[in-house]
XYZ file of C-alpha atoms in Angstrom:
514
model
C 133.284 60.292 -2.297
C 134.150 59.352 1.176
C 132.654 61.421 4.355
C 133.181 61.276 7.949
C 129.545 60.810 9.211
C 127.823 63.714 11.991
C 124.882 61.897 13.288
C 121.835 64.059 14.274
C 119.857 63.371 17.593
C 116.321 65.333 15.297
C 113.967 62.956 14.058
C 113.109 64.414 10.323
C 109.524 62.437 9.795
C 110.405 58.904 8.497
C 112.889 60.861 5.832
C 115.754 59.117 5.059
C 117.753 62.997 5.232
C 121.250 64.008 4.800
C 123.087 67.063 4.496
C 126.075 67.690 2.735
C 128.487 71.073 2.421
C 127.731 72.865 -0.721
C 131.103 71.907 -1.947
C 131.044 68.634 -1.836
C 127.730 69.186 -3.202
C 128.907 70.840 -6.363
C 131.654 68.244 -6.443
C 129.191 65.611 -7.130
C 126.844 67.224 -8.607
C 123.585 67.119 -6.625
C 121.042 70.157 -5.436
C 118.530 69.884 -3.136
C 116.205 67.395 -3.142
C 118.397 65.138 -5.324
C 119.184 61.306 -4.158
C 122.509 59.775 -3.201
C 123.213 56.463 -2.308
C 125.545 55.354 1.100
C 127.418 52.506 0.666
C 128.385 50.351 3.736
C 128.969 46.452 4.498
C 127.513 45.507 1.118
C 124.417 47.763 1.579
C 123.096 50.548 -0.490
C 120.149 53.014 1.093
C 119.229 56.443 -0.768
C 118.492 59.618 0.960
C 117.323 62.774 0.344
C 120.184 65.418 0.012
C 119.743 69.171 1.942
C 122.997 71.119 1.402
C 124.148 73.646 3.869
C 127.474 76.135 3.724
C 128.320 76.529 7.053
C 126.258 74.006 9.542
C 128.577 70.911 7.683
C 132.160 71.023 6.904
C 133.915 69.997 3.888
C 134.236 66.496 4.268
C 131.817 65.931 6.435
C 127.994 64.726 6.389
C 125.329 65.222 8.606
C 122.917 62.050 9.123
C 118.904 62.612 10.853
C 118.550 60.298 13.217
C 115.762 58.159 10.281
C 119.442 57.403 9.113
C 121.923 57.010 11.411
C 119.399 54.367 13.729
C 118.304 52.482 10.737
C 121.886 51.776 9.211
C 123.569 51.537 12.964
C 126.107 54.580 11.717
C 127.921 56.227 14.390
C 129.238 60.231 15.098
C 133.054 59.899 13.374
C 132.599 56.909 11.053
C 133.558 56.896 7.546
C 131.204 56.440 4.351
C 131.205 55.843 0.860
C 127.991 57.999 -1.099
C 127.250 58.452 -4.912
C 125.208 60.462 -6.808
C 121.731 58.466 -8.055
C 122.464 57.203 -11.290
C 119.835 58.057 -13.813
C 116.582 56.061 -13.522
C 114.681 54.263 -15.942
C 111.350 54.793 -14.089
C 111.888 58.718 -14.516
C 111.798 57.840 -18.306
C 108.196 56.050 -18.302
C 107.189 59.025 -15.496
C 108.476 61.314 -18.615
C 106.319 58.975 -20.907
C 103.023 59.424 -19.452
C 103.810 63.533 -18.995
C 103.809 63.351 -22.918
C 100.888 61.458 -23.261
C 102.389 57.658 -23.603
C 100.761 54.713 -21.929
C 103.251 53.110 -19.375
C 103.588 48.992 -19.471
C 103.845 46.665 -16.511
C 107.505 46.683 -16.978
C 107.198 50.812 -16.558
C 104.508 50.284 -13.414
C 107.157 48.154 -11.878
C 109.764 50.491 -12.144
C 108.360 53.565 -10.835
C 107.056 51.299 -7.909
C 110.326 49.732 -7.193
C 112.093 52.900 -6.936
C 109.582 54.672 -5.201
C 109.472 52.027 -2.431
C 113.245 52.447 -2.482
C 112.932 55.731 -1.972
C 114.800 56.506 -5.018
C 111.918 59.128 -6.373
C 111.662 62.557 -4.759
C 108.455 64.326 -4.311
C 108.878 66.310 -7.569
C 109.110 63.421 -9.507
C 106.243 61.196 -7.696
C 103.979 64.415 -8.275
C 104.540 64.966 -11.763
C 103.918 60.838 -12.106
C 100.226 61.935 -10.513
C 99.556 65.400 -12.268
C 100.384 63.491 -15.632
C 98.022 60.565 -14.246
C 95.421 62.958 -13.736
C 95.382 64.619 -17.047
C 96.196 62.222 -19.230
C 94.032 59.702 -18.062
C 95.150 55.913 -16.314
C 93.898 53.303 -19.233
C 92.280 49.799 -17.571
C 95.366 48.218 -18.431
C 97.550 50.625 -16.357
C 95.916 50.426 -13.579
C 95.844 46.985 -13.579
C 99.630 47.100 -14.066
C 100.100 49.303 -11.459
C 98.187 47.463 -9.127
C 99.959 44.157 -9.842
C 103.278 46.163 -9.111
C 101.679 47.744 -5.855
C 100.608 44.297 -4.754
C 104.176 43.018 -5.870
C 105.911 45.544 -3.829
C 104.264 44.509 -0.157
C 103.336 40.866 1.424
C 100.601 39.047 0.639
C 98.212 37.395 3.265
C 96.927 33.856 2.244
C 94.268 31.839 4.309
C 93.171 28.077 3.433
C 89.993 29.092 2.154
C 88.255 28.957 -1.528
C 85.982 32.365 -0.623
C 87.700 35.466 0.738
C 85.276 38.342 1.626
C 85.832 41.821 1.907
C 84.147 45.401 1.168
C 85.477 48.892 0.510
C 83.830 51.965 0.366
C 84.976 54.772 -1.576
C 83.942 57.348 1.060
C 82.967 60.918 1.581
C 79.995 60.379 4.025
C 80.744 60.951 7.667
C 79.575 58.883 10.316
C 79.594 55.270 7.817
C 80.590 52.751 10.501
C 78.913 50.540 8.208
C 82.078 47.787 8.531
C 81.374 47.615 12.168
C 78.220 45.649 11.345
C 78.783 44.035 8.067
C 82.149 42.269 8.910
C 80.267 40.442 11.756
C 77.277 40.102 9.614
C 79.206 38.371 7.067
C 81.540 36.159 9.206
C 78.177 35.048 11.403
C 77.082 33.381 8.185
C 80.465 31.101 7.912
C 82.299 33.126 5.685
C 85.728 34.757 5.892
C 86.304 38.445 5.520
C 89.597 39.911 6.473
C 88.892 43.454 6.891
C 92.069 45.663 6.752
C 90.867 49.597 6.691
C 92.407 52.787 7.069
C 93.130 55.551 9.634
C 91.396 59.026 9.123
C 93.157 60.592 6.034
C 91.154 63.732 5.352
C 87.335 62.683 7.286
C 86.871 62.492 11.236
C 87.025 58.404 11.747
C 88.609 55.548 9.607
C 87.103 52.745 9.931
C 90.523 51.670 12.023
C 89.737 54.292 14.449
C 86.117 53.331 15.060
C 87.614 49.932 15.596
C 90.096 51.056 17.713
C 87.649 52.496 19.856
C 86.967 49.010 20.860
C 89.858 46.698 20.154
C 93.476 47.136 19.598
C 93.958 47.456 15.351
C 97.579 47.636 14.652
C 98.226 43.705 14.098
C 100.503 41.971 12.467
C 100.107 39.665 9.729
C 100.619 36.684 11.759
C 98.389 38.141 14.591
C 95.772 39.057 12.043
C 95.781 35.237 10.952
C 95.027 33.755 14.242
C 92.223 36.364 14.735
C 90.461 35.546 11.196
C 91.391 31.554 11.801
C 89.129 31.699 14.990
C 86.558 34.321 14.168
C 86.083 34.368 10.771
C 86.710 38.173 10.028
C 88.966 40.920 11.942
C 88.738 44.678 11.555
C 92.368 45.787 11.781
C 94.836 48.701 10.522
C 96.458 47.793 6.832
C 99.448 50.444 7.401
C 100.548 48.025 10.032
C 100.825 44.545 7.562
C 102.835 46.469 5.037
C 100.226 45.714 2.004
C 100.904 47.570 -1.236
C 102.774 49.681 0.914
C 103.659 51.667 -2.171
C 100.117 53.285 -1.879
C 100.686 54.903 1.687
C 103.696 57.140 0.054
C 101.752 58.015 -3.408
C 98.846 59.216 -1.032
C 101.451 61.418 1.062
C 101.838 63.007 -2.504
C 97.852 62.879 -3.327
C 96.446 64.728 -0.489
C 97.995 68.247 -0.886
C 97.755 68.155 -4.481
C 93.759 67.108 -4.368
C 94.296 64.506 -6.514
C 93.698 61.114 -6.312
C 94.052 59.361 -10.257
C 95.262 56.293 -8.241
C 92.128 55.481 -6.208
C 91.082 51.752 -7.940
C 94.694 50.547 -8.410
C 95.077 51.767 -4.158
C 91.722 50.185 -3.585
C 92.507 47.008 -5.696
C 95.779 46.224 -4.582
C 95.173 45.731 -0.852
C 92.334 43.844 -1.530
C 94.413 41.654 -3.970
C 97.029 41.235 -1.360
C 95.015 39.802 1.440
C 93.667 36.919 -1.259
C 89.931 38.796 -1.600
C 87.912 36.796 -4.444
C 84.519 38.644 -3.665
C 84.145 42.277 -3.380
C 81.163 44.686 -2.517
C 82.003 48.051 -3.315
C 80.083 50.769 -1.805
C 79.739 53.781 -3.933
C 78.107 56.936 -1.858
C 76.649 59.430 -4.425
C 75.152 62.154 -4.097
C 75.720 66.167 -3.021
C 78.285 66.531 -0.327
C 79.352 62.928 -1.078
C 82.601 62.025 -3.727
C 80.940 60.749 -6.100
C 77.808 63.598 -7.216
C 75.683 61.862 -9.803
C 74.852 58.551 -10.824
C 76.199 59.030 -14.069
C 79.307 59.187 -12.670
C 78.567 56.293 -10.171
C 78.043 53.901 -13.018
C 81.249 54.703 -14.767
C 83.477 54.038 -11.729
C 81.329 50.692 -10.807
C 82.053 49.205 -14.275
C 85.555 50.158 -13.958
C 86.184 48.568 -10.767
C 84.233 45.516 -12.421
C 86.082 45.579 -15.338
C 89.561 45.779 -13.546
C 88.844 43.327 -11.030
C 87.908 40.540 -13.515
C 91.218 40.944 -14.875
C 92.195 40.760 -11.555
C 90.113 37.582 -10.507
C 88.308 39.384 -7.959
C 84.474 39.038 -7.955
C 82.940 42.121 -7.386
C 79.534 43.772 -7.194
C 79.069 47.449 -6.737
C 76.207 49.181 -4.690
C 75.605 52.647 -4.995
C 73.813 54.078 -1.972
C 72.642 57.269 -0.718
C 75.176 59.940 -0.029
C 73.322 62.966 0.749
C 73.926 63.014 4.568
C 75.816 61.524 7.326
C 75.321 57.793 8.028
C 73.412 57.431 11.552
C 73.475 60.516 14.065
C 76.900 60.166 15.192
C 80.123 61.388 13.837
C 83.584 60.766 14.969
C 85.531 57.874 16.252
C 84.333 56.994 19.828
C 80.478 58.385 19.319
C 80.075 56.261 16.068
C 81.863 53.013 17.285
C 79.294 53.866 20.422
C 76.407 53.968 17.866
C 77.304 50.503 16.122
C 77.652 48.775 19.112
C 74.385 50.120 20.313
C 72.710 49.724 16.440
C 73.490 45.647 17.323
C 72.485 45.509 20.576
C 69.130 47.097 19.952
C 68.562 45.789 16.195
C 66.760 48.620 15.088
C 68.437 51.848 14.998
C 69.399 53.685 13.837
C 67.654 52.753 10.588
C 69.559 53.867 7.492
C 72.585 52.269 9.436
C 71.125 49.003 9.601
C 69.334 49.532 6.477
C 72.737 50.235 4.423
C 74.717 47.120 6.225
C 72.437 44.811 5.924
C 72.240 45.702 1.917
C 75.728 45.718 1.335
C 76.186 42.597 3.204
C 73.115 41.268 1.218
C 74.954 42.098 -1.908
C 78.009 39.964 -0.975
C 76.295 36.995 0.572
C 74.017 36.817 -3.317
C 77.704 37.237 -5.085
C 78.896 33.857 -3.019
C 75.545 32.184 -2.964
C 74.807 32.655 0.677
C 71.517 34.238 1.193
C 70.762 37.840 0.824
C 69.791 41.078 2.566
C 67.034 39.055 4.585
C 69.854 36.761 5.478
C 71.501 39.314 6.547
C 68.735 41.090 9.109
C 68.454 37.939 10.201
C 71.903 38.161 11.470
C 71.411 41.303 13.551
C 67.771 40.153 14.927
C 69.056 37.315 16.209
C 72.095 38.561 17.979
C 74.388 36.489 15.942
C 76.140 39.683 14.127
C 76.766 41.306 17.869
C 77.699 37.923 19.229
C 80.491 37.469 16.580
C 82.044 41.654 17.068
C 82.045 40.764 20.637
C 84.693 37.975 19.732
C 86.306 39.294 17.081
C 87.177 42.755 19.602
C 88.045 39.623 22.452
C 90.592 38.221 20.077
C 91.774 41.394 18.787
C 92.729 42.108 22.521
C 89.676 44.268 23.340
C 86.793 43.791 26.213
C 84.130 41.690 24.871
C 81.772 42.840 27.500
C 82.029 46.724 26.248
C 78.916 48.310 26.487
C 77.803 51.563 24.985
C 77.864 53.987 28.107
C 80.946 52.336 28.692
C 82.391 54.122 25.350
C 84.567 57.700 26.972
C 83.361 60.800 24.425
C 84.517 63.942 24.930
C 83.095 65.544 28.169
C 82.563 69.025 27.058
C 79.926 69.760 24.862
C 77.308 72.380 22.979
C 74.042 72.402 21.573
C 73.556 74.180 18.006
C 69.743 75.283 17.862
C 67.628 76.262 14.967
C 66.229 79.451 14.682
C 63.366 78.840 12.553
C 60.369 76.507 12.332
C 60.637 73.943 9.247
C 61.511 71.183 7.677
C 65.412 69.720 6.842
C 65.948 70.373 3.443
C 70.166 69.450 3.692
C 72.711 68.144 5.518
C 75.917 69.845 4.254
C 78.140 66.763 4.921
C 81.667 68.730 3.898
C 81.015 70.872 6.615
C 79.831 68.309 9.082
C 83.140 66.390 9.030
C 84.893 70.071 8.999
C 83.117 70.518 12.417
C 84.045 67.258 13.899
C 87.229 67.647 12.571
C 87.670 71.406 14.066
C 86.295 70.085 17.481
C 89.277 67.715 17.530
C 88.748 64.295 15.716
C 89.737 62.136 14.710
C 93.399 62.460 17.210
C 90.695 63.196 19.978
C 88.913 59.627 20.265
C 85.916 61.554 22.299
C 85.715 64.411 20.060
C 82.595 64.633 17.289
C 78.981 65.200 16.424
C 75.357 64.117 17.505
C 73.227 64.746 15.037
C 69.437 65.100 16.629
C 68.041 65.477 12.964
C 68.222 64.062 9.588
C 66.582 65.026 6.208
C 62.731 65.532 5.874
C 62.646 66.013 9.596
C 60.239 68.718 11.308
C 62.338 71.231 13.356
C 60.635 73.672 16.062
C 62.193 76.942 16.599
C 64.792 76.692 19.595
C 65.020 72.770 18.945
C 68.591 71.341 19.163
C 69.468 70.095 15.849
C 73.035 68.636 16.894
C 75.695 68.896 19.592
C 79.182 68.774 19.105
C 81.633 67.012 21.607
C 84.891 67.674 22.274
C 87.772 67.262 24.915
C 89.338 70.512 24.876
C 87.482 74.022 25.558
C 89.064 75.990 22.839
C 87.986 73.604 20.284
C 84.816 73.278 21.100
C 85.057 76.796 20.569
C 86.454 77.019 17.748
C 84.161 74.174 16.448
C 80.809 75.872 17.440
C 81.911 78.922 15.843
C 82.411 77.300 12.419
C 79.359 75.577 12.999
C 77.315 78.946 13.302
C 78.990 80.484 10.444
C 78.547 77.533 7.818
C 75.244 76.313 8.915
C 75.585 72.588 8.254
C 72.108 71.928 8.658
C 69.259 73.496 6.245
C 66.161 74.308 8.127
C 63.232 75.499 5.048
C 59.775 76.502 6.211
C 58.376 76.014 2.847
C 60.136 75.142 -0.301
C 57.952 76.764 -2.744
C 58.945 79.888 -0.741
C 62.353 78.929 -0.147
C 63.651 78.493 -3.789
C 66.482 81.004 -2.850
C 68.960 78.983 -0.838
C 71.807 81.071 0.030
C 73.925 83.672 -1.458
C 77.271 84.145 -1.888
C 79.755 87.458 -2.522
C 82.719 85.102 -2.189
C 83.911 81.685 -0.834
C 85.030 82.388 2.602
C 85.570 78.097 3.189
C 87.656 75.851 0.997
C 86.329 72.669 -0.372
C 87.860 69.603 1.672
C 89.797 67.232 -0.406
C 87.865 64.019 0.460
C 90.466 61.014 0.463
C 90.117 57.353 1.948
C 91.639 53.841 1.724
């Protein structure tokens, strides 16, 4: 069918959209949210259909401006479209629905067409729902994350050891990266951090780091910065790595589910050449991962799958039961790193956790070990080397702390009660930060003034939240009062009784990071 093209001047969100009168609609034979392909000068791009009675004439087709500007179409021209011809990746999607196991051949179907955009959100969604209660077998998702790794570039460097770490989050306030990618580069070795933007938390890892030195490189920039530093902390959504996993998680987070977490995980790790691993694995309540039961099963998958990936990889499962230093969000906890290497010693558990993670890697490449490590940050070597990766990332090397902008209006949440901290309700910590405005509002966040097992006096802050607009922090320190983040217990053999409930007046957060 030919159409004269109407181009649209509304941006519709990165969707390649079209609309199309309903009679040339029928004529076809597409409904909403079905695919046709344009043809023009030898190239074929699918977009989403929208079909409208009266807004398009007969004849004609209305183009969103993620169309018109990418294919150089023009008000008046005149285009060839199809109908989607039947795919064979909705076949192996219709496999696994019934129970099948899908092959690398099926993996690398569904990926092509989804990075094609040839797969509509129905059909990617039913591809995760059937992941998710079927089960993913170890072969799958190391098919899958072949085809995910297949389906994006690939970073090489001239180098026999490539470092790296992932965490599989759910703690707020774990700028543990910030110190273990200098840690580990101090000692000679290569580590090519790429890390993610808040998804669901307060602060990615890329927004800590962003906090102190431009993240969105490209691959060749990223190169130059690793060549003469040794490591980088930069944005992966910007090198187009298994890019296939940024649109499945688009599909992930409002269904809470996330079946494709190790392929995601293993893929851009595979794709920037990583032969040794340490996986951090936060357990505990409030964290992802609840019990160490669990804990163990995912480490030996990860181990398991990244041996038939040849990736070395050792897993470290560390304490998830509250917040990760006393600062959460993205300017206050790239603030606390900086500060946690200038002054070596706090705060502890930060140090503590970096410099065992980092230990964990050096022992898997035969470089030393968690002593090592310390060393690194009681020297100055570990701040030394941040300082020049955030110079060649195009940052000030000569940041200090106080120099660090957080948001300038602020409140004090107080205890009313004498006692000890019995919990730190971390869901509802990130849900403050998050209400108060992070992670879009760099200053916004949390101070935490106490930590679990700590003595609390009546009247005694026990954190303040910072944010950059009024109403926010209003809204913030309102949520704060009602959920009570922070247990205060005078005595726990008097306190057995921790709180009741009539009914769930919050929703569980969906806890999601790459």
């Amino acid at each position: 069918m030919r159409l004269i093209t109407k181009c649209l001047d509304i941006d519709a969100g990165k969707k390649p959209i079209v609309i199309l009168n309903k009679e040339d609609a029928e004529e076809i034979g597409v409904n909403p949210l079905d695919r046709i392909n344009i043809f023009l000068k030898n190239r074929n791009f699918a977009c989403i259909v929208n079909i409208s009675k009266d807004f398009v004439k007969r004849g004609e087709i209305a183009l969103y401006k993620d169309v018109w500007s990418v294919l150089g179409i023009r008000s008046g021209e005149i285009i060839e479209i199809k109908r989607r011809e039947e795919l064979l990746s909705k076949k192996f999607i219709k496999k696994k629905i019934n129970g099948g196991k899908i092959t690398y051949e099926g993996m690398k179907e569904i990926v092509k067409d989804l990075i094609k955009n040839n797969l509509n959100d129905l059909e990617i969604a039913s591809f995760i729902t059937a992941l998710h209660i079927r089960g993913i077998s170890l072969d799958e998702i190391v098919s899958l994350s072949k085809a995910m790794i297949e389906s994006g570039k690939k970073i090489s460097f001239n180098k026999k050891i490539i470092c790296d770490k992932h965490s599989l989050g759910g703690v707020p306030g774990d700028k543990t990266t910030l110190l273990l990618v200098p840690i580990i580069a101090s000692c000679n070795l290569t580590i090519p951090k790429t890390s993610s933007r808040a998804i669901t938390s307060p602060a990615g890892t890329a927004d800590r780091m962003e906090v102190l030195a431009p993240v969105n490189l490209r691959a060749d920039e990223m190169k130059k910065v690793v060549e003469k530093t040794n490591g980088c902390i930069v944005w992966g959504g910007a090198l187009d790595l298994a890019p296939a996993d940024d649109l499945f998680i688009r599909i992930e987070q409002p269904l809470d589910l996330d079946p494709l977490y190790i392929p995601s995980i293993m893929s851009k790790k595979k794709a920037v050449s990583a032969t040794h691993l340490v996986l951090d694995i936060p357990t505990g309540r409030g964290a992802k991962v609840k019990t160490f039961g669990e804990a163990y099963e995912i480490a030996s998958d990860f181990i398991k799958v990244s041996k038939m990936l040849k990736i070395k990889t050792v897993c470290g499962i560390t304490f998830g039961e509250q917040p990760i230093g006393y600062c959460v969000g993205p300017a206050l906890e790239a603030r606390e790193a900086l500060q946690a290497l200038i002054n070596k010693k706090e705060p502890a558990d930060l140090i503590d956790k970096a410099c065992s993670l980092a230990g964990l890697l050096l022992e898997l490449v035969g470089k030393g070990d968690k002593n090592i490590a310390y060393k690194c940050i009681k020297s100055g070597k570990a701040e030394k080397k941040l300082r020049e990766i955030i110079e060649e990332q195009g940052g000030n090397p000569k940041i200090k702390p106080e120099d660090i902008e957080i948001g300038d209006k602020k409140v004090d949440i107080i205890s009313n009660k004498n006692g000890i901290v019995m919990w730190i309700k971390n869901q509802e910590i990130a849900d403050i930060a998050k209400i108060a405005g992070a992670p879009k509002d760099k200053g916004a966040g949390i101070k935490l003034h106490v930590k679990i097992g700590d003595k609390v006096k009546k009247n005694q802050k026990i954190l303040t939240i910072y944010s950059e607009k009024s109403l926010k922090l209003n809204e913030s320190e309102k949520y704060a009062k009602e959920t009570e983040p922070i247990i205060i217990i005078e005595k726990l053999s008097e306190n057995m009784l921790i709180r009741k409930l009539e009914e769930e007046k919050y929703e569980r957060g969906f806890i999601l990071e790459r």
